[in-house]
Amino acid sequence: MDTPPPPAGTSPHQAVLDDVGPRLKRLRAQRGLTLAVLAETTGISKSTLSRLESGQRRPSLELLLPLASAYGVPLDDLVGAPEVGDPRVRLTPRPMPNGGTFVPLTRSPGPLQAYKMLIPHRGTEPDLRSHEGYEWLYVLDGRLRLVLGAHDLVLGPGEVAEWDTKVPHWFSSADSRPVEVLSLFGRQGERMHVRAKPKG
């Protein structure tokens, strides 16, 4: 959709600033986020966010930078850019605390987050951990050793495991070669809903 020209007597800069609020509101609606969730993510109060979206608060770098970070879009997408942010996901590998690499695949804050992980061989003695949440793992390549409570399993490509992360667990490559997996993680314990399962 083409952007309408600014009203007569309105400077181009003022027209850009006036469009920031509606653009932020559209972007939040597209991501399915509430003001409360966005406030918690950015540290900006709900009232300030509401006033910013309604045009009652002037946009500033102090407000727009954390919003751009929360939405995972360049600052240009919030100011004077197309309505919809850049659809390209900028994949940035990050080190895992206990060895290996993960790449966040989701750009927006929310109850579920997706990751691609490359997990090395972490030895033979499991270091079981537990925490809030629910995890779903799909093995892309290699062999994954998963210790979950009393279970000690090895999963191959195409196999899936899901569990409540309050159950003590640990995973590693099952051999000397790193294993590549996709992970969906719900921080508040959201269970993944699989509508179709592959044929055996």
PDB file of C-alpha atoms in Angstrom, residues 16-133:
ATOM      1  CA  VAL A  16       7.239  10.556   9.352  1.00  0.00           C
ATOM      2  CA  LEU A  17       7.044  11.121  13.116  1.00  0.00           C
ATOM      3  CA  ASP A  18       3.240  11.116  13.020  1.00  0.00           C
ATOM      4  CA  ASP A  19       3.249   7.699  11.338  1.00  0.00           C
ATOM      5  CA  VAL A  20       5.542   6.056  13.917  1.00  0.00           C
ATOM      6  CA  GLY A  21       2.746   5.446  16.439  1.00  0.00           C
ATOM      7  CA  PRO A  22       0.346   3.698  14.029  1.00  0.00           C
ATOM      8  CA  ARG A  23       3.238   1.667  12.631  1.00  0.00           C
ATOM      9  CA  LEU A  24       4.216   0.492  16.130  1.00  0.00           C
ATOM     10  CA  LYS A  25       0.608  -0.449  16.862  1.00  0.00           C
ATOM     11  CA  ARG A  26       0.325  -2.448  13.618  1.00  0.00           C
ATOM     12  CA  LEU A  27       3.614  -4.207  14.297  1.00  0.00           C
ATOM     13  CA  ARG A  28       2.543  -5.182  17.820  1.00  0.00           C
ATOM     14  CA  ALA A  29      -0.782  -6.485  16.484  1.00  0.00           C
ATOM     15  CA  GLN A  30       1.005  -8.520  13.797  1.00  0.00           C
ATOM     16  CA  ARG A  31       3.180 -10.126  16.485  1.00  0.00           C
ATOM     17  CA  GLY A  32       0.192 -10.827  18.721  1.00  0.00           C
ATOM     18  CA  LEU A  33       1.725  -9.034  21.705  1.00  0.00           C
ATOM     19  CA  THR A  34      -0.033  -7.218  24.534  1.00  0.00           C
ATOM     20  CA  LEU A  35       1.192  -3.919  25.948  1.00  0.00           C
ATOM     21  CA  ALA A  36       1.976  -5.760  29.201  1.00  0.00           C
ATOM     22  CA  VAL A  37       4.267  -8.278  27.483  1.00  0.00           C
ATOM     23  CA  LEU A  38       5.979  -5.550  25.474  1.00  0.00           C
ATOM     24  CA  ALA A  39       6.443  -3.438  28.611  1.00  0.00           C
ATOM     25  CA  GLU A  40       8.068  -6.359  30.407  1.00  0.00           C
ATOM     26  CA  THR A  41      10.374  -7.024  27.449  1.00  0.00           C
ATOM     27  CA  THR A  42      11.456  -3.427  26.825  1.00  0.00           C
ATOM     28  CA  GLY A  43      11.316  -1.893  30.294  1.00  0.00           C
ATOM     29  CA  ILE A  44       9.035   0.860  28.935  1.00  0.00           C
ATOM     30  CA  SER A  45       5.838   1.400  30.925  1.00  0.00           C
ATOM     31  CA  LYS A  46       2.481   0.358  29.468  1.00  0.00           C
ATOM     32  CA  SER A  47       1.212   3.937  29.653  1.00  0.00           C
ATOM     33  CA  THR A  48       4.207   5.248  27.718  1.00  0.00           C
ATOM     34  CA  LEU A  49       3.823   2.542  25.084  1.00  0.00           C
ATOM     35  CA  SER A  50       0.113   3.322  24.747  1.00  0.00           C
ATOM     36  CA  ARG A  51       0.765   7.061  24.393  1.00  0.00           C
ATOM     37  CA  LEU A  52       3.526   6.367  21.868  1.00  0.00           C
ATOM     38  CA  GLU A  53       1.198   4.232  19.729  1.00  0.00           C
ATOM     39  CA  SER A  54      -1.621   6.786  19.907  1.00  0.00           C
ATOM     40  CA  GLY A  55       0.674   9.682  18.957  1.00  0.00           C
ATOM     41  CA  GLN A  56       0.393  11.399  22.346  1.00  0.00           C
ATOM     42  CA  ARG A  57       4.083  10.743  23.048  1.00  0.00           C
ATOM     43  CA  ARG A  58       6.831  11.865  20.681  1.00  0.00           C
ATOM     44  CA  PRO A  59       9.074   8.982  19.527  1.00  0.00           C
ATOM     45  CA  SER A  60      12.700   9.199  20.643  1.00  0.00           C
ATOM     46  CA  LEU A  61      15.759   7.001  20.263  1.00  0.00           C
ATOM     47  CA  GLU A  62      15.492   6.047  23.938  1.00  0.00           C
ATOM     48  CA  LEU A  63      12.071   4.556  23.214  1.00  0.00           C
ATOM     49  CA  LEU A  64      12.568   3.258  19.683  1.00  0.00           C
ATOM     50  CA  LEU A  65      15.863   1.399  20.219  1.00  0.00           C
ATOM     51  CA  PRO A  66      14.465  -1.077  22.807  1.00  0.00           C
ATOM     52  CA  LEU A  67      11.336  -1.497  20.668  1.00  0.00           C
ATOM     53  CA  ALA A  68      13.390  -2.275  17.564  1.00  0.00           C
ATOM     54  CA  SER A  69      15.355  -4.811  19.623  1.00  0.00           C
ATOM     55  CA  ALA A  70      12.177  -6.402  21.011  1.00  0.00           C
ATOM     56  CA  TYR A  71      10.628  -6.728  17.558  1.00  0.00           C
ATOM     57  CA  GLY A  72      13.922  -7.896  16.009  1.00  0.00           C
ATOM     58  CA  VAL A  73      13.772  -5.294  13.231  1.00  0.00           C
ATOM     59  CA  PRO A  74      16.116  -2.472  12.160  1.00  0.00           C
ATOM     60  CA  LEU A  75      15.359   0.983  13.535  1.00  0.00           C
ATOM     61  CA  ASP A  76      14.630   2.090   9.948  1.00  0.00           C
ATOM     62  CA  ASP A  77      11.600  -0.221   9.942  1.00  0.00           C
ATOM     63  CA  LEU A  78      10.073   1.809  12.775  1.00  0.00           C
ATOM     64  CA  VAL A  79      10.802   5.236  11.287  1.00  0.00           C
ATOM     65  CA  GLY A  80       9.902   6.107   7.718  1.00  0.00           C
ATOM     66  CA  ALA A  81      10.121   2.552   6.374  1.00  0.00           C
ATOM     67  CA  PRO A  82       7.492   0.159   4.966  1.00  0.00           C
ATOM     68  CA  GLU A  83       4.665  -0.875   7.288  1.00  0.00           C
ATOM     69  CA  VAL A  84       5.862  -4.442   7.539  1.00  0.00           C
ATOM     70  CA  GLY A  85       9.350  -4.982   8.906  1.00  0.00           C
ATOM     71  CA  ASP A  86      12.127  -6.642   6.966  1.00  0.00           C
ATOM     72  CA  PRO A  87      11.013 -10.304   6.683  1.00  0.00           C
ATOM     73  CA  ARG A  88      14.583 -11.589   6.588  1.00  0.00           C
ATOM     74  CA  VAL A  89      15.669 -13.259   9.820  1.00  0.00           C
ATOM     75  CA  ARG A  90      19.219 -12.328  10.751  1.00  0.00           C
ATOM     76  CA  LEU A  91      20.679 -15.572  12.069  1.00  0.00           C
ATOM     77  CA  THR A  92      23.402 -14.962  14.645  1.00  0.00           C
ATOM     78  CA  PRO A  93      25.093 -18.061  16.122  1.00  0.00           C
ATOM     79  CA  ARG A  94      25.674 -17.831  19.865  1.00  0.00           C
ATOM     80  CA  PRO A  95      27.695 -20.069  22.204  1.00  0.00           C
ATOM     81  CA  MET A  96      25.841 -22.329  24.628  1.00  0.00           C
ATOM     82  CA  PRO A  97      27.010 -22.190  28.271  1.00  0.00           C
ATOM     83  CA  ASN A  98      27.744 -25.920  28.422  1.00  0.00           C
ATOM     84  CA  GLY A  99      29.288 -26.233  24.965  1.00  0.00           C
ATOM     85  CA  GLY A 100      27.876 -26.064  21.476  1.00  0.00           C
ATOM     86  CA  THR A 101      26.159 -23.367  19.425  1.00  0.00           C
ATOM     87  CA  PHE A 102      22.568 -22.168  19.109  1.00  0.00           C
ATOM     88  CA  VAL A 103      20.855 -19.877  16.615  1.00  0.00           C
ATOM     89  CA  PRO A 104      17.624 -18.115  17.657  1.00  0.00           C
ATOM     90  CA  LEU A 105      15.014 -18.538  14.886  1.00  0.00           C
ATOM     91  CA  THR A 106      12.275 -16.367  16.385  1.00  0.00           C
ATOM     92  CA  ARG A 107      12.523 -12.590  16.292  1.00  0.00           C
ATOM     93  CA  SER A 108       9.712 -11.512  18.585  1.00  0.00           C
ATOM     94  CA  PRO A 109       9.184 -11.988  22.308  1.00  0.00           C
ATOM     95  CA  GLY A 110       6.467 -14.471  23.152  1.00  0.00           C
ATOM     96  CA  PRO A 111       5.655 -17.646  25.075  1.00  0.00           C
ATOM     97  CA  LEU A 112       7.396 -19.957  22.573  1.00  0.00           C
ATOM     98  CA  GLN A 113      10.901 -19.577  21.160  1.00  0.00           C
ATOM     99  CA  ALA A 114      12.561 -21.603  18.371  1.00  0.00           C
ATOM    100  CA  TYR A 115      16.247 -22.449  18.112  1.00  0.00           C
ATOM    101  CA  LYS A 116      18.590 -24.437  15.940  1.00  0.00           C
ATOM    102  CA  MET A 117      21.316 -26.063  18.015  1.00  0.00           C
ATOM    103  CA  LEU A 118      24.602 -27.809  17.267  1.00  0.00           C
ATOM    104  CA  ILE A 119      25.409 -29.952  20.289  1.00  0.00           C
ATOM    105  CA  PRO A 120      28.863 -31.545  20.805  1.00  0.00           C
ATOM    106  CA  HIS A 121      29.760 -34.679  22.712  1.00  0.00           C
ATOM    107  CA  ARG A 122      29.585 -33.610  26.364  1.00  0.00           C
ATOM    108  CA  GLY A 123      31.102 -36.707  27.916  1.00  0.00           C
ATOM    109  CA  THR A 124      29.487 -39.812  29.319  1.00  0.00           C
ATOM    110  CA  GLU A 125      28.494 -38.587  32.788  1.00  0.00           C
ATOM    111  CA  PRO A 126      25.192 -36.658  32.605  1.00  0.00           C
ATOM    112  CA  ASP A 127      24.923 -33.359  34.493  1.00  0.00           C
ATOM    113  CA  LEU A 128      21.163 -33.293  35.016  1.00  0.00           C
ATOM    114  CA  ARG A 129      19.414 -29.920  35.209  1.00  0.00           C
ATOM    115  CA  SER A 130      15.804 -28.874  35.752  1.00  0.00           C
ATOM    116  CA  HIS A 131      13.980 -25.557  35.284  1.00  0.00           C
ATOM    117  CA  GLU A 132      10.599 -24.092  34.388  1.00  0.00           C
ATOM    118  CA  GLY A 133       9.363 -24.691  30.848  1.00  0.00           C
TER     119      GLY A 133
END
